[in-house]
PDB file of C-alpha atoms in Angstrom:
ATOM      1  CA  LYS A  28       9.147 -14.966 -14.292  1.00 69.00           C
ATOM      2  CA  ASN A  29       6.311 -13.421 -12.332  1.00 81.00           C
ATOM      3  CA  GLU A  30       3.860 -11.301 -14.361  1.00 91.00           C
ATOM      4  CA  VAL A  31       4.170  -8.630 -11.713  1.00 94.00           C
ATOM      5  CA  GLU A  32       7.536  -7.691 -10.318  1.00 95.00           C
ATOM      6  CA  GLN A  33       8.201  -5.394  -7.381  1.00 96.00           C
ATOM      7  CA  SER A  34      11.251  -3.744  -6.030  1.00 96.00           C
ATOM      8  CA  PRO A  35      12.735  -3.622  -3.597  1.00 97.00           C
ATOM      9  CA  GLN A  36      11.709  -6.723  -1.753  1.00 95.00           C
ATOM     10  CA  ASN A  37      12.699  -5.206   1.599  1.00 96.00           C
ATOM     11  CA  LEU A  38      13.090  -1.605   2.555  1.00 97.00           C
ATOM     12  CA  THR A  39      14.174   0.047   5.735  1.00 97.00           C
ATOM     13  CA  ALA A  40      13.796   3.759   6.150  1.00 97.00           C
ATOM     14  CA  GLN A  41      14.054   6.318   8.920  1.00 97.00           C
ATOM     15  CA  GLU A  42      11.070   8.333  10.000  1.00 97.00           C
ATOM     16  CA  GLY A  43      10.532  11.247   7.734  1.00 97.00           C
ATOM     17  CA  GLU A  44      12.160   9.753   4.639  1.00 97.00           C
ATOM     18  CA  PHE A  45      10.588   9.787   1.207  1.00 97.00           C
ATOM     19  CA  ILE A  46       9.963   6.211   0.085  1.00 98.00           C
ATOM     20  CA  THR A  47       9.382   4.782  -3.385  1.00 98.00           C
ATOM     21  CA  ILE A  48       8.247   1.224  -4.215  1.00 98.00           C
ATOM     22  CA  ASN A  49       8.244   0.160  -7.841  1.00 98.00           C
ATOM     23  CA  CYS A  50       6.057  -2.260  -9.744  1.00 98.00           C
ATOM     24  CA  SER A  51       6.547  -3.523 -13.311  1.00 97.00           C
ATOM     25  CA  TYR A  52       4.124  -5.815 -15.108  1.00 95.00           C
ATOM     26  CA  SER A  53       4.315  -7.752 -18.318  1.00 93.00           C
ATOM     27  CA  VAL A  54       0.630  -8.320 -19.238  1.00 86.00           C
ATOM     28  CA  GLY A  55      -2.162  -6.107 -20.539  1.00 87.00           C
ATOM     29  CA  ILE A  56      -4.147  -4.731 -17.709  1.00 89.00           C
ATOM     30  CA  SER A  57      -7.356  -2.872 -17.071  1.00 87.00           C
ATOM     31  CA  ALA A  58      -6.229  -1.610 -13.640  1.00 90.00           C
ATOM     32  CA  LEU A  59      -3.373  -1.667 -11.217  1.00 94.00           C
ATOM     33  CA  HIS A  60      -3.833  -1.855  -7.478  1.00 94.00           C
ATOM     34  CA  TRP A  61      -1.689  -1.004  -4.556  1.00 96.00           C
ATOM     35  CA  LEU A  62      -2.487  -2.975  -1.386  1.00 95.00           C
ATOM     36  CA  GLN A  63      -1.222  -2.729   2.166  1.00 95.00           C
ATOM     37  CA  GLN A  64      -0.912  -5.733   4.475  1.00 94.00           C
ATOM     38  CA  HIS A  65      -0.149  -4.997   8.102  1.00 87.00           C
ATOM     39  CA  PRO A  66       1.540  -7.474  10.445  1.00 81.00           C
ATOM     40  CA  GLY A  67      -1.886  -8.431  11.701  1.00 76.00           C
ATOM     41  CA  GLY A  68      -2.542  -9.824   8.259  1.00 79.00           C
ATOM     42  CA  GLY A  69      -5.461  -7.822   6.947  1.00 87.00           C
ATOM     43  CA  ILE A  70      -5.271  -6.464   3.416  1.00 92.00           C
ATOM     44  CA  VAL A  71      -6.386  -2.999   2.576  1.00 91.00           C
ATOM     45  CA  SER A  72      -6.752  -1.425  -0.822  1.00 92.00           C
ATOM     46  CA  LEU A  73      -4.795   1.833  -1.109  1.00 94.00           C
ATOM     47  CA  PHE A  74      -5.235   2.689  -4.704  1.00 93.00           C
ATOM     48  CA  MET A  75      -6.707   1.500  -7.903  1.00 92.00           C
ATOM     49  CA  LEU A  76      -5.516   3.269 -11.024  1.00 92.00           C
ATOM     50  CA  SER A  77      -5.510   2.841 -14.739  1.00 90.00           C
ATOM     51  CA  SER A  78      -3.749   6.052 -15.743  1.00 92.00           C
ATOM     52  CA  GLY A  79      -1.978   9.020 -14.352  1.00 94.00           C
ATOM     53  CA  LYS A  80      -1.602   9.666 -10.679  1.00 96.00           C
ATOM     54  CA  LYS A  81      -3.604   9.444  -7.518  1.00 95.00           C
ATOM     55  CA  LYS A  82      -2.931  10.976  -4.094  1.00 96.00           C
ATOM     56  CA  HIS A  83      -4.304  10.097  -0.698  1.00 93.00           C
ATOM     57  CA  GLY A  84      -2.770  11.834   2.294  1.00 95.00           C
ATOM     58  CA  ARG A  85       0.905  11.083   2.270  1.00 97.00           C
ATOM     59  CA  LEU A  86       0.539   8.351  -0.378  1.00 97.00           C
ATOM     60  CA  ILE A  87       0.939   8.932  -4.059  1.00 97.00           C
ATOM     61  CA  ALA A  88       0.545   6.329  -6.782  1.00 97.00           C
ATOM     62  CA  THR A  89       1.551   6.806 -10.391  1.00 98.00           C
ATOM     63  CA  ILE A  90       1.273   4.618 -13.412  1.00 97.00           C
ATOM     64  CA  ASN A  91       2.851   4.738 -16.868  1.00 96.00           C
ATOM     65  CA  ILE A  92       0.831   2.447 -19.163  1.00 93.00           C
ATOM     66  CA  GLN A  93       3.315   2.611 -22.027  1.00 94.00           C
ATOM     67  CA  GLU A  94       6.179   1.520 -19.849  1.00 95.00           C
ATOM     68  CA  LYS A  95       4.048  -0.891 -17.831  1.00 95.00           C
ATOM     69  CA  HIS A  96       5.329   0.538 -14.618  1.00 97.00           C
ATOM     70  CA  SER A  97       3.849   1.969 -11.464  1.00 98.00           C
ATOM     71  CA  SER A  98       5.304   3.550  -8.340  1.00 98.00           C
ATOM     72  CA  LEU A  99       4.004   4.055  -4.898  1.00 98.00           C
ATOM     73  CA  HIS A 100       5.420   6.972  -2.935  1.00 98.00           C
ATOM     74  CA  ILE A 101       5.193   7.682   0.771  1.00 97.00           C
ATOM     75  CA  THR A 102       6.118  11.150   1.889  1.00 96.00           C
ATOM     76  CA  ALA A 103       7.238  11.903   5.458  1.00 96.00           C
ATOM     77  CA  SER A 104       7.217   8.250   6.356  1.00 96.00           C
ATOM     78  CA  HIS A 105       6.187   7.177   9.814  1.00 96.00           C
ATOM     79  CA  PRO A 106       6.625   3.920  11.799  1.00 95.00           C
ATOM     80  CA  ARG A 107       2.937   3.240  11.395  1.00 94.00           C
ATOM     81  CA  ASP A 108       3.604   2.911   7.576  1.00 96.00           C
ATOM     82  CA  SER A 109       5.498  -0.275   8.360  1.00 96.00           C
ATOM     83  CA  ALA A 110       3.760  -3.019   6.451  1.00 96.00           C
ATOM     84  CA  VAL A 111       3.954  -5.107   3.298  1.00 95.00           C
ATOM     85  CA  TYR A 112       2.974  -3.208   0.173  1.00 97.00           C
ATOM     86  CA  ILE A 113       1.628  -5.345  -2.669  1.00 96.00           C
ATOM     87  CA  CYS A 114       1.218  -4.356  -6.283  1.00 96.00           C
ATOM     88  CA  ALA A 115      -1.527  -6.269  -8.147  1.00 94.00           C
ATOM     89  CA  VAL A 116      -2.974  -6.011 -11.625  1.00 93.00           C
ATOM     90  CA  THR A 117      -6.379  -6.784 -13.089  1.00 88.00           C
ATOM     91  CA  GLY A 118      -5.897  -8.407 -16.455  1.00 80.00           C
ATOM     92  CA  THR A 119      -8.483  -9.492 -19.015  1.00 70.00           C
ATOM     93  CA  ALA A 120      -9.679 -12.262 -16.697  1.00 68.00           C
ATOM     94  CA  SER A 121     -11.590 -11.538 -13.532  1.00 66.00           C
ATOM     95  CA  LYS A 122      -8.711 -11.937 -11.123  1.00 78.00           C
ATOM     96  CA  LEU A 123      -5.865 -10.076  -9.487  1.00 85.00           C
ATOM     97  CA  THR A 124      -2.268 -11.068 -10.178  1.00 90.00           C
ATOM     98  CA  PHE A 125       0.019 -10.088  -7.356  1.00 93.00           C
ATOM     99  CA  GLY A 126       3.549  -9.066  -7.060  1.00 94.00           C
ATOM    100  CA  THR A 127       5.670 -10.599  -4.270  1.00 92.00           C
ATOM    101  CA  GLY A 128       5.267  -7.581  -2.055  1.00 94.00           C
ATOM    102  CA  THR A 129       7.667  -5.076  -0.515  1.00 96.00           C
ATOM    103  CA  ARG A 130       8.299  -5.272   3.186  1.00 96.00           C
ATOM    104  CA  LEU A 131       8.722  -1.791   4.519  1.00 97.00           C
ATOM    105  CA  GLN A 132      10.109  -1.037   7.970  1.00 97.00           C
ATOM    106  CA  VAL A 133      10.168   2.580   9.158  1.00 97.00           C
ATOM    107  CA  THR A 134      12.214   3.229  12.238  1.00 96.00           C
ATOM    108  CA  LEU A 135      12.342   6.176  14.628  1.00 91.00           C
TER     109      LEU A 135
ATOM    110  CA  ASP B   7     -20.603  -2.728   8.974  1.00 66.00           C
ATOM    111  CA  THR B   8     -17.813  -5.029   7.819  1.00 70.00           C
ATOM    112  CA  ALA B   9     -17.642  -4.947   4.002  1.00 92.00           C
ATOM    113  CA  VAL B  10     -16.134  -8.443   3.502  1.00 96.00           C
ATOM    114  CA  SER B  11     -16.271 -10.804   6.410  1.00 95.00           C
ATOM    115  CA  GLN B  12     -14.892 -14.249   6.524  1.00 95.00           C
ATOM    116  CA  THR B  13     -15.024 -16.814   9.314  1.00 96.00           C
ATOM    117  CA  PRO B  14     -13.281 -18.240  11.114  1.00 96.00           C
ATOM    118  CA  LYS B  15     -10.205 -16.117  11.517  1.00 94.00           C
ATOM    119  CA  TYR B  16      -8.193 -19.047  12.781  1.00 96.00           C
ATOM    120  CA  LEU B  17      -8.677 -22.691  12.041  1.00 97.00           C
ATOM    121  CA  VAL B  18      -6.575 -25.543  13.403  1.00 97.00           C
ATOM    122  CA  THR B  19      -7.472 -29.003  12.314  1.00 97.00           C
ATOM    123  CA  GLN B  20      -6.006 -32.442  11.795  1.00 97.00           C
ATOM    124  CA  MET B  21      -4.965 -34.007   8.514  1.00 97.00           C
ATOM    125  CA  GLY B  22      -7.790 -35.805   6.718  1.00 97.00           C
ATOM    126  CA  ASN B  23     -10.547 -33.553   8.170  1.00 97.00           C
ATOM    127  CA  ASP B  24     -13.034 -31.620   6.070  1.00 97.00           C
ATOM    128  CA  LYS B  25     -13.517 -27.948   6.866  1.00 97.00           C
ATOM    129  CA  SER B  26     -15.316 -24.879   5.506  1.00 97.00           C
ATOM    130  CA  ILE B  27     -14.514 -21.189   5.483  1.00 97.00           C
ATOM    131  CA  LYS B  28     -17.335 -18.772   4.977  1.00 97.00           C
ATOM    132  CA  CYS B  29     -17.349 -15.402   3.220  1.00 97.00           C
ATOM    133  CA  GLU B  30     -19.912 -12.740   2.911  1.00 97.00           C
ATOM    134  CA  GLN B  31     -19.871  -9.265   1.352  1.00 97.00           C
ATOM    135  CA  ASN B  32     -22.358  -6.462   1.763  1.00 96.00           C
ATOM    136  CA  LEU B  33     -20.989  -4.093  -0.927  1.00 94.00           C
ATOM    137  CA  GLY B  34     -23.292  -5.215  -3.700  1.00 93.00           C
ATOM    138  CA  HIS B  35     -20.336  -6.551  -5.686  1.00 92.00           C
ATOM    139  CA  ASP B  36     -21.041  -9.200  -8.368  1.00 90.00           C
ATOM    140  CA  THR B  37     -17.684 -10.913  -8.255  1.00 91.00           C
ATOM    141  CA  MET B  38     -16.058 -12.759  -5.375  1.00 93.00           C
ATOM    142  CA  TYR B  39     -12.662 -14.476  -5.093  1.00 93.00           C
ATOM    143  CA  TRP B  40     -10.627 -16.818  -2.975  1.00 94.00           C
ATOM    144  CA  TYR B  41      -6.899 -16.181  -2.750  1.00 94.00           C
ATOM    145  CA  LYS B  42      -4.310 -18.254  -0.993  1.00 94.00           C
ATOM    146  CA  GLN B  43      -1.280 -16.684   0.724  1.00 93.00           C
ATOM    147  CA  ASP B  44       1.590 -19.131   1.185  1.00 89.00           C
ATOM    148  CA  SER B  45       4.312 -19.143   3.826  1.00 85.00           C
ATOM    149  CA  LYS B  46       6.367 -16.688   1.671  1.00 83.00           C
ATOM    150  CA  LYS B  47       3.419 -14.297   1.761  1.00 83.00           C
ATOM    151  CA  PHE B  48       2.761 -14.609  -1.965  1.00 89.00           C
ATOM    152  CA  LEU B  49      -0.921 -14.299  -2.890  1.00 91.00           C
ATOM    153  CA  LYS B  50      -2.437 -16.357  -5.676  1.00 90.00           C
ATOM    154  CA  ILE B  51      -5.963 -16.652  -7.051  1.00 90.00           C
ATOM    155  CA  MET B  52      -7.779 -19.858  -6.416  1.00 91.00           C
ATOM    156  CA  PHE B  53     -11.308 -19.135  -7.608  1.00 89.00           C
ATOM    157  CA  SER B  54     -13.463 -16.394  -8.931  1.00 89.00           C
ATOM    158  CA  TYR B  55     -17.205 -16.325  -9.102  1.00 88.00           C
ATOM    159  CA  ASN B  56     -19.385 -13.765 -10.965  1.00 86.00           C
ATOM    160  CA  ASN B  57     -23.089 -13.768 -10.061  1.00 83.00           C
ATOM    161  CA  LYS B  58     -22.768 -17.269  -8.603  1.00 82.00           C
ATOM    162  CA  GLU B  59     -21.039 -18.600 -11.612  1.00 84.00           C
ATOM    163  CA  LEU B  60     -17.535 -20.058 -11.475  1.00 85.00           C
ATOM    164  CA  ILE B  61     -15.314 -18.079 -13.914  1.00 82.00           C
ATOM    165  CA  ILE B  62     -11.832 -18.882 -12.712  1.00 80.00           C
ATOM    166  CA  ASN B  63     -10.440 -22.113 -11.266  1.00 79.00           C
ATOM    167  CA  GLU B  64      -6.682 -21.946 -11.135  1.00 79.00           C
ATOM    168  CA  THR B  65      -5.473 -25.492 -11.002  1.00 74.00           C
ATOM    169  CA  VAL B  66      -6.644 -26.003  -7.471  1.00 85.00           C
ATOM    170  CA  PRO B  67      -6.961 -29.629  -6.281  1.00 89.00           C
ATOM    171  CA  ASN B  68     -10.470 -31.125  -6.428  1.00 90.00           C
ATOM    172  CA  ARG B  69     -10.405 -31.288  -2.644  1.00 95.00           C
ATOM    173  CA  PHE B  70     -11.201 -27.546  -2.729  1.00 94.00           C
ATOM    174  CA  SER B  71     -14.773 -26.840  -3.614  1.00 92.00           C
ATOM    175  CA  PRO B  72     -16.214 -23.298  -3.634  1.00 92.00           C
ATOM    176  CA  LYS B  73     -19.925 -22.808  -3.201  1.00 92.00           C
ATOM    177  CA  SER B  74     -21.773 -19.628  -4.008  1.00 92.00           C
ATOM    178  CA  PRO B  75     -25.380 -19.773  -2.813  1.00 91.00           C
ATOM    179  CA  ASP B  76     -25.923 -16.159  -3.907  1.00 91.00           C
ATOM    180  CA  LYS B  77     -23.691 -13.326  -5.156  1.00 89.00           C
ATOM    181  CA  ALA B  78     -23.068 -12.031  -1.630  1.00 94.00           C
ATOM    182  CA  HIS B  79     -21.578 -15.291  -0.375  1.00 95.00           C
ATOM    183  CA  LEU B  80     -18.719 -17.486  -1.498  1.00 95.00           C
ATOM    184  CA  ASN B  81     -17.773 -20.324   0.806  1.00 96.00           C
ATOM    185  CA  LEU B  82     -14.706 -22.564   0.485  1.00 96.00           C
ATOM    186  CA  HIS B  83     -15.013 -26.181   1.496  1.00 96.00           C
ATOM    187  CA  ILE B  84     -11.838 -28.308   1.783  1.00 96.00           C
ATOM    188  CA  ASN B  85     -11.945 -32.108   1.941  1.00 96.00           C
ATOM    189  CA  SER B  86      -9.287 -34.435   3.281  1.00 97.00           C
ATOM    190  CA  LEU B  87      -7.033 -31.638   4.465  1.00 97.00           C
ATOM    191  CA  GLU B  88      -3.275 -32.002   3.936  1.00 96.00           C
ATOM    192  CA  LEU B  89      -0.344 -30.429   5.712  1.00 96.00           C
ATOM    193  CA  GLY B  90       0.401 -28.387   2.545  1.00 93.00           C
ATOM    194  CA  ASP B  91      -2.974 -26.710   2.745  1.00 95.00           C
ATOM    195  CA  SER B  92      -1.721 -24.659   5.751  1.00 96.00           C
ATOM    196  CA  ALA B  93      -1.835 -21.030   4.624  1.00 95.00           C
ATOM    197  CA  VAL B  94      -3.859 -17.920   4.959  1.00 96.00           C
ATOM    198  CA  TYR B  95      -6.966 -17.803   2.812  1.00 96.00           C
ATOM    199  CA  PHE B  96      -8.442 -14.441   1.756  1.00 96.00           C
ATOM    200  CA  CYS B  97     -11.791 -13.833   0.373  1.00 96.00           C
ATOM    201  CA  ALA B  98     -12.315 -10.666  -1.700  1.00 94.00           C
ATOM    202  CA  SER B  99     -14.978  -9.026  -3.751  1.00 93.00           C
ATOM    203  CA  SER B 100     -15.230  -6.416  -6.507  1.00 90.00           C
ATOM    204  CA  PHE B 101     -17.306  -5.465  -9.479  1.00 87.00           C
ATOM    205  CA  ARG B 102     -16.356  -7.447 -12.517  1.00 79.00           C
ATOM    206  CA  PRO B 103     -13.658  -6.129 -14.889  1.00 70.00           C
ATOM    207  CA  GLY B 104     -15.113  -4.008 -17.612  1.00 69.00           C
ATOM    208  CA  THR B 105     -17.422  -2.134 -15.318  1.00 70.00           C
ATOM    209  CA  GLY B 106     -14.794   0.606 -14.675  1.00 67.00           C
ATOM    210  CA  ASN B 107     -14.247   0.027 -10.963  1.00 74.00           C
ATOM    211  CA  THR B 108     -12.563  -3.202 -10.053  1.00 78.00           C
ATOM    212  CA  GLU B 109     -11.236  -2.049  -6.648  1.00 86.00           C
ATOM    213  CA  ALA B 110     -11.042  -5.165  -4.531  1.00 89.00           C
ATOM    214  CA  PHE B 111     -12.043  -5.376  -0.917  1.00 93.00           C
ATOM    215  CA  PHE B 112     -10.557  -8.105   1.203  1.00 94.00           C
ATOM    216  CA  GLY B 113     -11.717 -10.105   4.143  1.00 95.00           C
ATOM    217  CA  GLN B 114      -9.511 -10.338   7.220  1.00 93.00           C
ATOM    218  CA  GLY B 115      -8.097 -13.715   6.177  1.00 95.00           C
ATOM    219  CA  THR B 116      -8.399 -17.193   7.692  1.00 96.00           C
ATOM    220  CA  ARG B 117      -5.224 -18.732   8.972  1.00 96.00           C
ATOM    221  CA  LEU B 118      -5.571 -22.467   8.407  1.00 96.00           C
ATOM    222  CA  THR B 119      -3.119 -24.727  10.179  1.00 97.00           C
ATOM    223  CA  VAL B 120      -3.232 -28.474   9.442  1.00 97.00           C
ATOM    224  CA  VAL B 121      -1.535 -30.622  11.995  1.00 97.00           C
TER     225      VAL B 121
END
């Protein structure tokens, strides 16, 4: 079982919909990261959080340390949000452990 | 201006060859990483260096040898390339865990194809 689990694996939404991607982890962490990988392949860091909630534009990330769970929300989704969203955690060692990613497709 | 740059972006080579991928970061980070993304798009740590010292080596074959001449560079050399080495390799950098900010910045990836 992967230390970081994401759901759903694939998600199709219509433009304007509110989207939620979930991440659960089973190890102690110092931080949780949400990353975005576009079809071109590049990986961009969206959020790094260790508690509470962060917001950037239409993106919101929350984390519940006690439940070992995080969510990434996208409000008013747009086709340009189509990408793979990856949850990753920084544990005690100096490395990221990744979830398997959620492939999001937003259609017109 | 690129924060983490890796070259080349694409690399096609024959089995048995030796190749290198270079990575440089200008963010002042003290920790650099190599990750491998397989055909199923799953990312996995290969190596981590902190201030030029190897701190993580995740059961990677000996054919893979990272080299860190200074804390801004982490190169990956691969000997005797095999078909199974075909993947996208990402370099990344951050401040080391425990410093409070471990946000990772990634290079653009190197798509290695072994034929």
